[in-house]
Amino acid sequence: MQLSDTDQKYLGLAIEQAEIGWGEGGVPIGAALVHHGKDGDKVLAVGRNRRVQMGSAIRHGETDCLETAGRLPTSVYRECTLYTTLSPCTMCAGTAILYEIPRIVIGENQSFEASEEWLLSKGTELVIAEDATCVSLMERMMTERPEIWAEDIGVETSDLRPSEPTA
Amino acid sequence: MQLSDTDQKYLGLAIEQAEIGWGEGGVPIGAALVHHGKDGDKVLAVGRNRRVQMGSAIRHGETDCLETAGRLPTSVYRECTLYTTLSPCTMCAGTAILYEIPRIVIGENQSFEASEEWLLSKGTELVIAEDATCVSLMERMMTERPEIWAEDIGVETSDLRPSEPTA
C-alpha cells in the first residue's frame, strides 16, 4: 500500500541501514524504532542484520535495532512503530509481541513471510509497503549470497523456494 | 516429569547459569544448547539472561546461549536440545522455531508461560521438568526484583499476576 510521508521517511531509515549492511558484506535487512510521544515522533534507534559483521545468530535487523535502543520502559514500546525492510522472522515477530509493539511497517513480504498471521492474531497492526527498493535488496541477496540468506532463516540452501532467483 | 539423568545434567548447566546471573544482579534464567551428534553429545554453549549486566533488551537466557554458540549450520540446530530454566517467552520461542531446534527441556512453567502452545503447534518437543530449584529462582526474583522481571517480559509491574509474590 501507499505509505504516508511519515512512514515512508522512517522506512527510509531502515532501507539506509539495509544498504549499509549489504556494503559490509552482510544480509541487507534494516530496521528503525520510532516512538510516538506527546511531543511528536522520536527515532529511538536504527539497526541492521549483523549475522556476518558480528558473527551473530540473533542480530537480525529488528533485534539489532531493539538492542541498540537499549532497556526501555514497557510503556514506551507500546507507543512505538517498528519499521523493517522485510517481513519479520519468528524471532523478530516474537520480540515485537514480547514488548507489545503495536504497529509494524514492513517494506515487503514477497521474499519472505513467516509470522504475519501470528502477529495479526496478537493484535499487531501490520502495514505492508510493497516497496520496490526493499524487494530489490532481497533479490540481490538471494542471487549473490544465497548461503548466508539460507543460514539467516534457518533453512538449507537447497531448501530455498524454487521461485527464488537461486533456483 | 522426571528427567533422564542426561537431561538433568544439562538442565543443571542452565541452572548454574541462572544462579550466576542472580549473583550478578540480573534475572536468574539460564540456558544450554546441546548437540546430539554421531559421536555423542556436545555442549555448544551456555548462556544467561543479561538484561541488567549488558543493558540488553534481547539477551534472554536462550538467546544469549545461541549468540554465544555463534553462527551454526542449519543442520546442527536441527540435532540439538535447548535447555532453559524457565518456559520461553515469545522471542526465545520464535528463535527456536526459526532455527528449527526440535526439542526444548524446560525447567519450569509455573512462573511464566507464553509460548508452549505455539511451540507444540510447530512440532517442537517440550519436556517440562517442574524443577523445584528453577521455581525457587523465579520466586526469589519476583519477590526481590519485580520491576526488572516485569521489564523483562514486557509488562508493567502492576500487571504482574496477582498470584505472584509481588501482589
XYZ file of C-alpha atoms in Angstrom:
334
model
C 0.000 0.000 0.000
C 0.935 3.647 -0.336
C 2.657 4.781 2.834
C 2.129 8.134 4.463
C 5.025 10.551 4.044
C 5.925 9.977 7.673
C 6.015 6.196 7.369
C 7.990 6.472 4.121
C 10.546 8.659 5.878
C 11.109 6.176 8.693
C 11.090 3.182 6.369
C 13.794 5.090 4.516
C 15.962 4.925 7.639
C 15.528 1.156 7.675
C 16.401 0.922 3.973
C 19.508 3.010 4.598
C 20.553 0.504 7.259
C 19.917 -2.407 4.911
C 22.139 -0.819 2.303
C 24.905 -0.230 4.846
C 24.633 -3.894 5.817
C 24.940 -5.006 2.221
C 28.037 -2.836 1.818
C 29.544 -4.526 4.866
C 29.096 -7.944 3.238
C 26.024 -8.770 5.260
C 22.332 -9.511 4.946
C 20.595 -6.337 3.682
C 17.778 -6.003 6.178
C 17.337 -2.883 8.267
C 15.012 -1.533 10.894
C 14.065 1.578 12.838
C 12.142 2.002 16.092
C 10.114 5.189 16.355
C 8.300 6.398 19.451
C 5.147 8.430 19.023
C 5.119 10.623 22.098
C 3.140 13.619 23.208
C 5.850 15.882 21.837
C 5.997 14.172 18.472
C 7.938 11.326 16.950
C 11.390 10.312 18.084
C 13.651 7.774 16.399
C 14.846 5.656 19.310
C 17.239 3.519 17.286
C 18.065 2.070 13.908
C 19.614 -1.328 13.302
C 20.587 -3.851 10.679
C 21.174 -7.547 10.341
C 24.703 -8.258 11.603
C 24.983 -12.014 11.152
C 28.131 -11.613 9.087
C 29.532 -8.471 10.675
C 29.283 -9.714 14.282
C 29.157 -13.471 13.714
C 25.724 -13.231 15.281
C 22.844 -15.689 15.386
C 20.381 -13.212 16.914
C 21.183 -9.821 15.419
C 18.519 -9.527 12.777
C 17.526 -6.042 11.653
C 14.743 -5.742 14.193
C 16.550 -7.297 17.152
C 19.708 -5.294 16.457
C 17.578 -2.155 16.433
C 15.907 -3.034 19.738
C 19.270 -3.878 21.270
C 20.656 -0.506 20.233
C 17.578 1.173 21.726
C 18.550 -0.478 24.997
C 16.410 -1.171 28.024
C 13.176 0.774 27.707
C 10.111 1.029 29.923
C 7.309 -1.242 28.780
C 5.097 1.803 28.264
C 7.465 3.179 25.617
C 7.369 0.075 23.421
C 3.593 0.240 23.485
C 3.703 3.659 21.782
C 6.155 2.697 19.051
C 6.168 1.690 15.411
C 8.809 -0.763 14.264
C 9.933 -0.274 10.677
C 11.616 -3.166 8.903
C 12.597 -3.694 5.299
C 11.464 -7.347 5.297
C 8.598 -9.242 6.904
C 9.779 -10.394 10.350
C 11.001 -13.916 11.030
C 9.518 -15.725 14.029
C 12.317 -14.497 16.326
C 11.736 -10.860 15.462
C 7.954 -11.214 15.499
C 8.224 -12.884 18.900
C 10.309 -9.961 20.128
C 7.701 -7.456 18.943
C 4.991 -9.492 20.664
C 7.036 -9.761 23.871
C 7.283 -5.995 24.096
C 3.783 -5.406 22.724
C 4.932 -3.113 19.944
C 1.534 -2.303 18.451
C 2.448 -1.479 14.844
C 4.966 -2.744 12.307
C 5.592 -1.189 8.897
C 7.033 -3.859 6.615
C 8.981 -2.931 3.483
C 7.992 -6.096 1.649
C 6.824 -9.655 2.250
C 7.307 -11.197 -1.184
C 10.796 -12.520 -0.470
C 9.997 -13.947 2.950
C 6.979 -14.193 5.223
C 6.786 -16.380 8.324
C 4.932 -14.554 11.070
C 2.274 -12.173 9.812
C -0.725 -14.350 10.688
C 0.637 -14.769 14.212
C 1.293 -11.052 14.616
C -2.208 -10.222 13.426
C -3.674 -12.781 15.844
C -1.922 -10.911 18.666
C -3.441 -7.619 17.564
C -0.351 -6.130 15.941
C -1.174 -3.679 13.163
C 0.799 -4.512 10.034
C 1.362 -2.139 7.135
C 2.891 -3.744 4.055
C 4.621 -1.207 1.849
C 5.428 -3.422 -1.147
C 8.472 -1.227 -1.580
C 10.431 -1.887 -4.770
C 13.772 -0.961 -3.205
C 13.248 -3.478 -0.406
C 12.368 -6.186 -2.935
C 15.476 -5.422 -4.985
C 17.700 -5.643 -1.920
C 16.491 -9.163 -1.196
C 16.596 -10.289 -4.821
C 20.253 -9.307 -4.985
C 20.876 -11.073 -1.681
C 19.296 -14.309 -2.831
C 21.167 -14.217 -6.108
C 24.601 -13.280 -4.822
C 24.686 -14.605 -1.227
C 22.149 -17.434 -1.041
C 24.123 -19.457 1.534
C 24.074 -16.632 4.062
C 20.411 -15.966 3.415
C 19.546 -19.639 3.966
C 21.547 -19.638 7.200
C 19.782 -16.492 8.356
C 16.331 -18.033 8.072
C 17.317 -21.467 9.334
C 16.989 -23.437 6.104
C 19.407 -25.326 3.881
C 20.413 -23.526 0.700
C 18.769 -26.353 -1.237
C 15.521 -25.621 0.606
C 15.210 -22.079 -0.680
C 11.953 -21.750 -2.553
C 12.150 -22.683 -6.254
C 10.536 -19.360 -7.067
C 13.550 -17.584 -5.671
C 16.298 -16.452 -8.003
C 18.737 -19.027 -6.641
C 16.770 -21.905 -8.193
C 8.121 -35.019 34.789
C 11.151 -36.982 35.912
C 14.073 -36.133 33.645
C 16.598 -38.656 32.410
C 19.996 -38.393 34.039
C 21.344 -36.858 30.851
C 18.657 -34.177 30.669
C 19.077 -33.444 34.371
C 22.805 -32.958 33.847
C 22.324 -30.431 31.048
C 19.483 -28.654 32.810
C 21.956 -28.366 35.661
C 24.224 -26.303 33.412
C 21.326 -23.953 32.720
C 20.545 -23.676 36.437
C 24.192 -22.905 37.136
C 23.961 -20.036 34.634
C 20.771 -18.757 36.229
C 22.476 -18.692 39.608
C 25.466 -16.820 38.191
C 23.036 -14.303 36.674
C 21.313 -13.788 40.011
C 24.673 -13.205 41.654
C 25.433 -10.546 39.059
C 22.252 -8.673 39.971
C 20.351 -9.965 36.981
C 17.371 -12.069 36.006
C 18.058 -15.677 37.071
C 17.294 -17.547 33.872
C 19.859 -19.769 32.212
C 20.146 -21.985 29.171
C 22.336 -24.572 27.473
C 22.444 -25.771 23.861
C 23.465 -29.391 23.397
C 24.131 -31.079 20.081
C 23.386 -34.768 19.742
C 25.886 -35.925 17.152
C 27.078 -39.272 15.893
C 29.946 -39.122 18.351
C 27.762 -38.290 21.319
C 26.534 -35.134 22.970
C 28.401 -31.863 22.887
C 27.540 -28.736 24.855
C 27.766 -25.998 22.215
C 27.142 -23.110 24.583
C 25.578 -21.969 27.809
C 24.008 -18.587 28.412
C 22.025 -16.499 30.829
C 19.717 -13.526 30.838
C 21.877 -10.384 30.697
C 19.293 -7.615 30.698
C 20.928 -5.976 33.682
C 24.527 -6.994 33.059
C 24.661 -5.811 29.437
C 21.770 -3.331 29.414
C 20.239 -5.683 26.902
C 16.707 -5.963 25.534
C 17.351 -9.212 23.650
C 19.758 -11.226 25.773
C 17.417 -13.662 27.456
C 18.859 -16.950 28.644
C 18.106 -18.769 25.415
C 19.120 -16.005 23.004
C 22.314 -15.306 24.951
C 23.123 -19.002 24.716
C 22.508 -19.100 20.967
C 24.561 -15.943 20.490
C 27.462 -17.488 22.360
C 27.150 -20.618 20.215
C 27.650 -18.328 17.218
C 26.774 -18.924 13.605
C 25.970 -22.598 13.152
C 24.910 -24.605 10.118
C 21.164 -25.118 9.977
C 21.710 -28.868 10.159
C 23.330 -28.566 13.585
C 20.395 -26.742 15.196
C 18.112 -29.495 13.967
C 20.027 -32.046 16.051
C 20.050 -30.040 19.265
C 18.191 -29.815 22.549
C 17.802 -26.398 24.141
C 17.713 -26.445 27.939
C 16.195 -23.490 29.738
C 15.317 -22.911 33.368
C 12.036 -21.129 32.503
C 9.389 -21.593 29.823
C 10.443 -19.479 26.802
C 8.975 -16.058 26.090
C 7.731 -15.424 22.548
C 11.114 -14.020 21.454
C 13.006 -17.096 22.586
C 10.352 -19.482 21.276
C 10.448 -17.668 17.951
C 14.218 -18.090 17.871
C 13.915 -21.834 18.486
C 11.301 -22.062 15.737
C 13.445 -20.001 13.352
C 16.310 -22.447 13.724
C 14.043 -25.480 13.988
C 15.504 -26.680 17.259
C 13.414 -29.826 17.678
C 13.419 -30.252 21.463
C 13.334 -27.960 24.478
C 13.731 -29.076 28.079
C 12.046 -26.504 30.323
C 12.951 -26.218 33.993
C 9.527 -24.941 34.989
C 6.482 -23.163 33.556
C 4.612 -22.218 36.726
C 6.159 -18.757 36.990
C 5.737 -17.848 33.338
C 4.359 -19.473 30.202
C 3.690 -17.649 26.932
C 4.666 -19.848 24.010
C 4.212 -23.551 24.672
C 1.069 -23.989 22.580
C 2.775 -22.260 19.664
C 5.936 -24.362 20.006
C 3.878 -27.556 20.105
C 1.931 -26.460 17.017
C 5.260 -26.159 15.192
C 6.232 -29.681 16.194
C 8.729 -28.795 18.909
C 9.026 -31.475 21.587
C 8.703 -29.934 25.042
C 9.799 -31.606 28.261
C 8.664 -29.823 31.418
C 10.839 -30.697 34.389
C 8.856 -28.976 37.138
C 12.194 -28.463 38.824
C 11.970 -27.062 42.358
C 15.261 -25.165 42.092
C 14.053 -23.375 38.946
C 10.794 -22.434 40.658
C 12.677 -21.084 43.680
C 14.926 -18.962 41.491
C 11.925 -17.234 39.939
C 10.037 -16.862 43.224
C 13.014 -15.036 44.678
C 13.232 -12.891 41.541
C 9.580 -11.893 41.666
C 9.807 -11.077 45.356
C 13.073 -9.168 45.368
C 13.352 -7.681 41.855
C 9.794 -7.436 40.479
C 10.489 -4.293 38.404
C 13.224 -5.979 36.411
C 11.139 -9.078 35.943
C 8.201 -7.030 34.641
C 10.507 -5.192 32.256
C 11.946 -8.483 31.037
C 8.577 -9.848 29.989
C 7.210 -6.576 28.657
C 4.604 -5.861 31.318
C 4.113 -3.157 33.909
C 4.987 -4.145 37.455
C 1.352 -3.566 38.344
C 0.373 -6.102 35.678
C 2.234 -8.973 37.291
C -0.207 -11.723 38.073
C -1.942 -11.413 41.442
C -0.846 -14.955 42.231
C 2.737 -13.847 42.100
C 4.514 -12.958 45.317
C 4.683 -9.268 44.395
C 0.917 -8.863 44.730
